[in-house]
Coordinates of C-alpha atoms and ligand atoms in Angstrom, one line a residue:
M1 CA 53.2 228.1 110.3
T2 CA 55.3 231.0 108.4
S3 CA 59.1 230.8 110.0
T4 CA 60.6 232.9 107.1
I5 CA 59.5 236.2 105.3
T6 CA 61.0 238.2 102.5
V7 CA 60.4 242.3 102.8
A8 CA 61.6 244.2 100.4
A9 CA 61.5 248.7 101.0
P10 CA 62.4 251.3 98.9
S11 CA 64.0 254.5 99.2
S12 CA 62.7 257.7 100.1
T13 CA 63.6 261.1 100.1
A14 CA 62.6 263.9 102.4
N15 CA 61.8 267.2 102.8
L16 CA 60.9 268.4 99.7
G17 CA 62.3 271.3 100.4
P18 CA 60.4 272.8 102.9
G19 CA 58.8 270.0 105.1
F20 CA 61.1 269.0 106.9
D21 CA 61.3 265.9 108.9
V22 CA 57.0 266.2 107.6
F23 CA 57.5 265.3 103.8
G24 CA 58.9 261.6 102.9
L25 CA 58.4 260.6 98.9
A26 CA 59.3 256.6 98.0
V27 CA 61.4 256.9 95.2
N28 CA 61.8 253.6 92.8
A29 CA 66.2 254.0 92.9
F30 CA 66.5 250.9 95.0
Y31 CA 65.2 248.6 97.4
D32 CA 66.7 246.7 100.5
E33 CA 66.0 243.2 101.1
I34 CA 65.3 241.7 104.8
T35 CA 64.6 238.6 105.4
L36 CA 63.8 237.5 108.9
T37 CA 63.2 234.0 110.4
K38 CA 62.1 232.5 113.6
K39 CA 65.0 230.5 114.6
K40 CA 65.2 228.2 118.3
T41 CA 68.1 230.1 119.2
K42 CA 66.9 232.9 121.3
G43 CA 68.3 236.9 120.5
V44 CA 68.6 238.4 117.2
K45 CA 71.8 237.1 115.0
I46 CA 72.7 239.5 112.1
V47 CA 73.4 238.0 108.4
T48 CA 75.3 240.2 106.2
D49 CA 77.8 240.6 103.2
D50 CA 77.4 244.5 103.3
D51 CA 79.6 246.6 105.3
I52 CA 77.6 247.8 108.2
P53 CA 77.1 247.0 111.6
K54 CA 76.7 243.6 112.8
N55 CA 75.7 244.2 116.5
P56 CA 72.2 244.1 116.7
D57 CA 71.8 247.1 119.0
K58 CA 74.1 249.6 116.9
N59 CA 72.4 247.9 113.4
T60 CA 68.6 249.5 112.1
S61 CA 66.5 247.0 111.7
G62 CA 68.7 245.2 114.8
L63 CA 67.1 247.6 117.4
V64 CA 63.6 247.5 115.4
V65 CA 63.6 244.0 115.1
K66 CA 65.0 244.0 119.6
T67 CA 61.8 246.6 120.0
M68 CA 58.5 244.4 118.2
I69 CA 60.2 241.1 120.1
K70 CA 60.1 243.0 123.4
K71 CA 56.7 244.5 122.8
F72 CA 54.8 241.9 121.6
K73 CA 56.5 239.0 123.9
T74 CA 57.9 236.7 121.3
K75 CA 59.8 234.0 122.1
D76 CA 61.7 232.8 119.2
G77 CA 64.8 233.8 118.4
I78 CA 64.9 235.5 115.2
E79 CA 67.6 235.9 112.0
I80 CA 67.8 239.4 110.0
K81 CA 69.5 239.3 106.7
I82 CA 70.2 242.1 105.3
K83 CA 70.8 242.9 101.3
K84 CA 71.1 247.1 100.9
N85 CA 70.7 248.4 97.5
V86 CA 70.4 251.9 99.2
P87 CA 72.8 253.4 98.5
A88 CA 73.5 254.5 102.3
G89 CA 74.5 258.3 104.3
F90 CA 73.3 260.2 100.9
G91 CA 70.1 261.0 101.5
L92 CA 68.1 258.4 100.1
G93 CA 66.7 256.8 102.9
S94 CA 69.0 253.7 103.3
S95 CA 68.5 253.1 107.6
A96 CA 64.7 254.0 106.7
A97 CA 64.5 251.3 103.6
S98 CA 65.9 248.3 106.1
A99 CA 63.9 250.3 109.2
A100 CA 60.5 250.1 107.6
A101 CA 60.8 246.6 106.0
S102 CA 62.3 244.9 109.2
A103 CA 58.9 246.6 111.0
V104 CA 56.3 244.9 107.6
A105 CA 58.2 241.4 107.9
F106 CA 57.7 240.7 111.7
D107 CA 54.4 242.0 111.6
K108 CA 53.4 239.3 108.7
L109 CA 56.0 237.3 110.3
Y110 CA 53.3 237.2 113.5
N111 CA 50.4 237.9 112.2
L112 CA 50.2 241.0 114.0
G113 CA 47.9 243.3 111.6
L114 CA 49.3 246.9 112.7
N115 CA 47.9 249.4 111.4
E116 CA 50.8 251.7 109.7
N117 CA 50.5 254.0 112.1
L118 CA 52.3 251.6 114.6
L119 CA 54.2 250.2 111.5
V120 CA 56.2 253.3 110.7
E121 CA 55.7 253.9 114.3
F122 CA 58.3 251.2 115.1
A123 CA 60.3 251.4 112.4
G124 CA 61.0 255.3 113.5
I125 CA 63.3 253.5 116.0
G126 CA 65.6 252.3 113.1
E127 CA 66.2 256.0 112.7
K128 CA 68.0 256.4 116.1
A129 CA 70.4 254.2 114.9
S130 CA 72.1 256.3 112.3
A131 CA 70.2 259.9 112.9
G132 CA 70.7 259.4 116.9
S133 CA 67.2 261.0 117.3
I134 CA 63.9 259.5 115.7
H135 CA 62.4 261.2 112.8
Y136 CA 59.6 259.8 110.5
D137 CA 59.8 261.4 107.3
N138 CA 61.7 258.5 105.1
V139 CA 60.3 255.2 107.1
A140 CA 56.6 256.8 106.6
A141 CA 57.7 256.9 102.7
S142 CA 59.0 253.4 102.9
V143 CA 56.4 251.5 104.8
L144 CA 54.0 253.4 102.9
G145 CA 54.7 254.8 99.4
G146 CA 53.6 257.8 97.7
F147 CA 53.5 261.2 99.6
V148 CA 53.7 261.2 102.9
I149 CA 53.1 263.6 105.1
V150 CA 53.8 263.1 109.4
K151 CA 51.6 264.8 112.1
T152 CA 53.5 264.1 115.6
S153 CA 51.1 264.0 118.7
P154 CA 50.2 261.4 118.8
L155 CA 52.0 259.9 115.1
E156 CA 49.7 259.8 112.1
I157 CA 50.4 259.7 109.0
I158 CA 48.6 260.6 106.1
K159 CA 49.7 259.4 102.4
I160 CA 48.5 261.7 99.2
K161 CA 48.8 259.1 95.8
P162 CA 51.7 261.6 93.3
P163 CA 50.5 262.6 90.2
S164 CA 51.3 259.8 87.9
D165 CA 53.8 262.4 85.7
L166 CA 56.2 262.8 88.2
R167 CA 59.9 262.6 87.7
M168 CA 62.4 263.5 89.6
C169 CA 66.5 263.7 89.0
I170 CA 68.5 262.6 91.9
A171 CA 72.6 263.4 91.4
V172 CA 74.3 261.6 93.8
P173 CA 78.3 262.7 94.0
K174 CA 81.2 260.2 94.9
L175 CA 81.8 261.7 98.4
K176 CA 83.1 260.4 101.3
V177 CA 80.2 260.7 103.8
P178 CA 80.9 261.0 108.1
K179 CA 80.3 257.3 109.7
K180 CA 77.0 259.7 111.6
K181 CA 76.4 261.5 108.3
T182 CA 72.4 262.2 109.2
K183 CA 73.3 263.1 113.2
V184 CA 76.4 266.1 111.6
S185 CA 74.1 266.9 109.1
R186 CA 70.8 268.1 111.7
S187 CA 73.8 269.0 113.9
V188 CA 73.9 272.6 111.7
I189 CA 70.4 273.1 111.6
P190 CA 69.6 276.8 113.1
K191 CA 67.9 276.3 116.5
K192 CA 65.9 278.7 115.9
I193 CA 64.1 280.8 112.9
D194 CA 62.4 284.3 112.1
L195 CA 59.2 284.7 111.1
S196 CA 59.9 285.8 107.3
S197 CA 61.7 282.6 106.5
S198 CA 59.4 280.4 108.6
I199 CA 55.9 282.2 106.0
S200 CA 57.5 282.0 103.1
N201 CA 58.4 277.6 104.3
L202 CA 55.0 277.2 105.4
S203 CA 53.6 279.3 101.7
N204 CA 56.1 276.7 100.1
A205 CA 55.0 274.2 101.9
S206 CA 50.8 274.5 101.8
T207 CA 51.1 274.6 97.6
I208 CA 53.5 271.3 97.8
V209 CA 50.9 269.6 99.5
V210 CA 47.8 271.1 97.0
G211 CA 50.4 269.7 94.0
F212 CA 50.0 265.9 95.2
M213 CA 46.5 266.8 95.7
N214 CA 45.7 268.6 92.5
K215 CA 48.1 265.7 90.5
D216 CA 49.9 269.2 90.0
S217 CA 53.5 268.5 89.1
E218 CA 54.6 271.9 87.8
L219 CA 53.1 273.3 91.3
I220 CA 54.4 270.9 93.8
G221 CA 58.0 271.4 91.5
K222 CA 58.0 275.0 91.7
S223 CA 57.3 274.7 95.4
I224 CA 60.3 273.1 96.2
K225 CA 61.7 276.3 97.6
D226 CA 63.9 275.7 101.1
V227 CA 64.6 279.6 103.0
I228 CA 65.8 277.4 106.4
I229 CA 67.9 273.9 106.2
E230 CA 68.8 274.3 102.8
P231 CA 70.8 277.9 103.1
A232 CA 72.2 275.9 106.5
R233 CA 73.6 272.8 104.8
K234 CA 74.2 273.6 101.3
H235 CA 78.6 273.8 102.0
M236 CA 78.6 270.3 103.0
I237 CA 77.7 269.5 99.2
P238 CA 80.5 271.3 97.2
G239 CA 79.0 272.2 93.6
F240 CA 75.3 272.4 95.0
S241 CA 75.1 276.1 93.6
A242 CA 75.7 274.7 90.3
V243 CA 74.5 271.9 90.7
K244 CA 70.8 273.4 90.7
K245 CA 71.1 276.2 89.4
N246 CA 72.1 274.4 85.7
A247 CA 69.4 272.2 86.6
L248 CA 67.5 274.7 86.4
K249 CA 68.4 276.0 84.2
A250 CA 67.6 272.9 82.0
G251 CA 64.7 273.0 82.4
A252 CA 64.2 271.5 86.2
F253 CA 60.7 272.6 88.0
G254 CA 62.3 272.6 91.9
V255 CA 65.7 271.1 93.2
T256 CA 66.6 270.8 96.7
I257 CA 68.6 268.7 99.1
S258 CA 67.0 265.2 98.9
G259 CA 66.7 264.5 103.0
A260 CA 69.9 265.4 104.9
G261 CA 72.5 265.3 101.5
P262 CA 74.8 264.9 99.8
S263 CA 72.7 263.8 97.0
V264 CA 71.0 266.0 95.0
I265 CA 67.0 266.5 94.1
A266 CA 65.6 267.8 90.9
F267 CA 61.4 267.6 90.5
S268 CA 60.3 267.7 86.4
K269 CA 57.5 265.5 84.8
N270 CA 57.7 262.8 82.4
S271 CA 56.9 264.9 79.9
K272 CA 60.7 267.4 80.4
N273 CA 64.1 266.5 79.2
L274 CA 64.9 264.7 82.0
E275 CA 68.2 263.5 81.1
K276 CA 68.9 266.8 80.4
I277 CA 68.1 267.8 83.9
S278 CA 70.2 264.7 84.3
Q279 CA 73.2 265.9 82.4
A280 CA 73.2 269.5 84.2
M281 CA 73.3 268.4 87.8
T282 CA 76.9 266.1 86.3
K283 CA 78.1 269.4 84.8
G284 CA 77.0 271.1 88.3
F285 CA 79.3 268.4 90.6
E286 CA 82.3 268.0 88.0
S287 CA 82.8 272.3 88.7
A288 CA 83.5 271.0 92.6
K289 CA 86.1 268.2 90.9
L290 CA 83.4 265.7 92.2
E291 CA 81.9 262.7 90.1
C292 CA 77.9 261.9 90.2
Q293 CA 76.1 259.0 89.7
T294 CA 72.7 260.6 88.5
I295 CA 69.3 258.7 88.5
I296 CA 66.4 259.3 87.0
C297 CA 63.3 258.4 89.1
K298 CA 58.9 258.3 90.3
P299 CA 57.4 257.7 93.2
S300 CA 57.4 254.2 94.2
V301 CA 54.6 251.9 96.6
G302 CA 55.6 250.9 99.7
A303 CA 56.8 248.1 101.5
K304 CA 56.1 244.9 99.8
I305 CA 56.2 241.3 101.0
K306 CA 58.5 239.1 98.4
K307 CA 57.9 235.5 99.6
Ligands
LIG401 N1 64.3 265.4 107.6 C1 65.6 264.6 108.4 C2 66.8 265.9 107.9 C3 65.8 263.5 106.9 O1 66.9 266.4 107.1 O2 67.5 265.5 108.6 C4 67.1 262.7 107.2 O3 67.3 260.9 106.9

């Protein structure tokens, strides 16, 4: 019987502009690796060299595994080995990648055969550790891969295969981010929105879905327009307006905040000059005296068993 299993899960970008908490896209920029090992000694133990909470109740993977142990009444202790590669706190679904890998690994370790919606539901519990509340956009993308739509009550994830030529440039600014960054950036968004903003976001969100269905990267990119969340959050990203303006001028179809930020993501396709867009984004951050790392990436598959 298997006693140890390793799963890698991808980074992701949430929202894609108008799809706040609903849209997610797995991206091949980074992968977190989680190894679960059954132990004779009861309880959950975290083993990692990374600067993340070691207390399982405060750790994304720890929360997921503890919940699954309780739910499925498994008897073993579990050691969770965590290798983080997705930078934490930059809007790239770092906690979600660990949570997704943990849920998928636990499912395989005990041969539970859970369906994708349940895996996402368990992985979502891990988001509580960093965001303070559960949202499924990043975890759904990390579990399933590709483009996902989160349908709530009851939770159901709809997956659409992205166009093969879709490319993104992500600029990750060298900023000191608050420890509970997602919680902080969720606190600035409006509680109420006006009808015209809602119509605008609904219109763009709908055309993003059509873009994915029709494998039309240009339509996807041109619909990345958010008049609700981006205006409320952009003050938290020095240089955001310059980064966006520069990337659009360099040929990006659309630009927005990646998830809760502070990374900025530009949407394009592989025939476009992606290097030029990356450089334009770097210059934008430079105008705010910030360095950044740029990553050209494409959609990723979901969480995968390594061994
Ligand atoms: N949809 C979430 C947000 C993603 O924007 O707050 C953050 O992980």
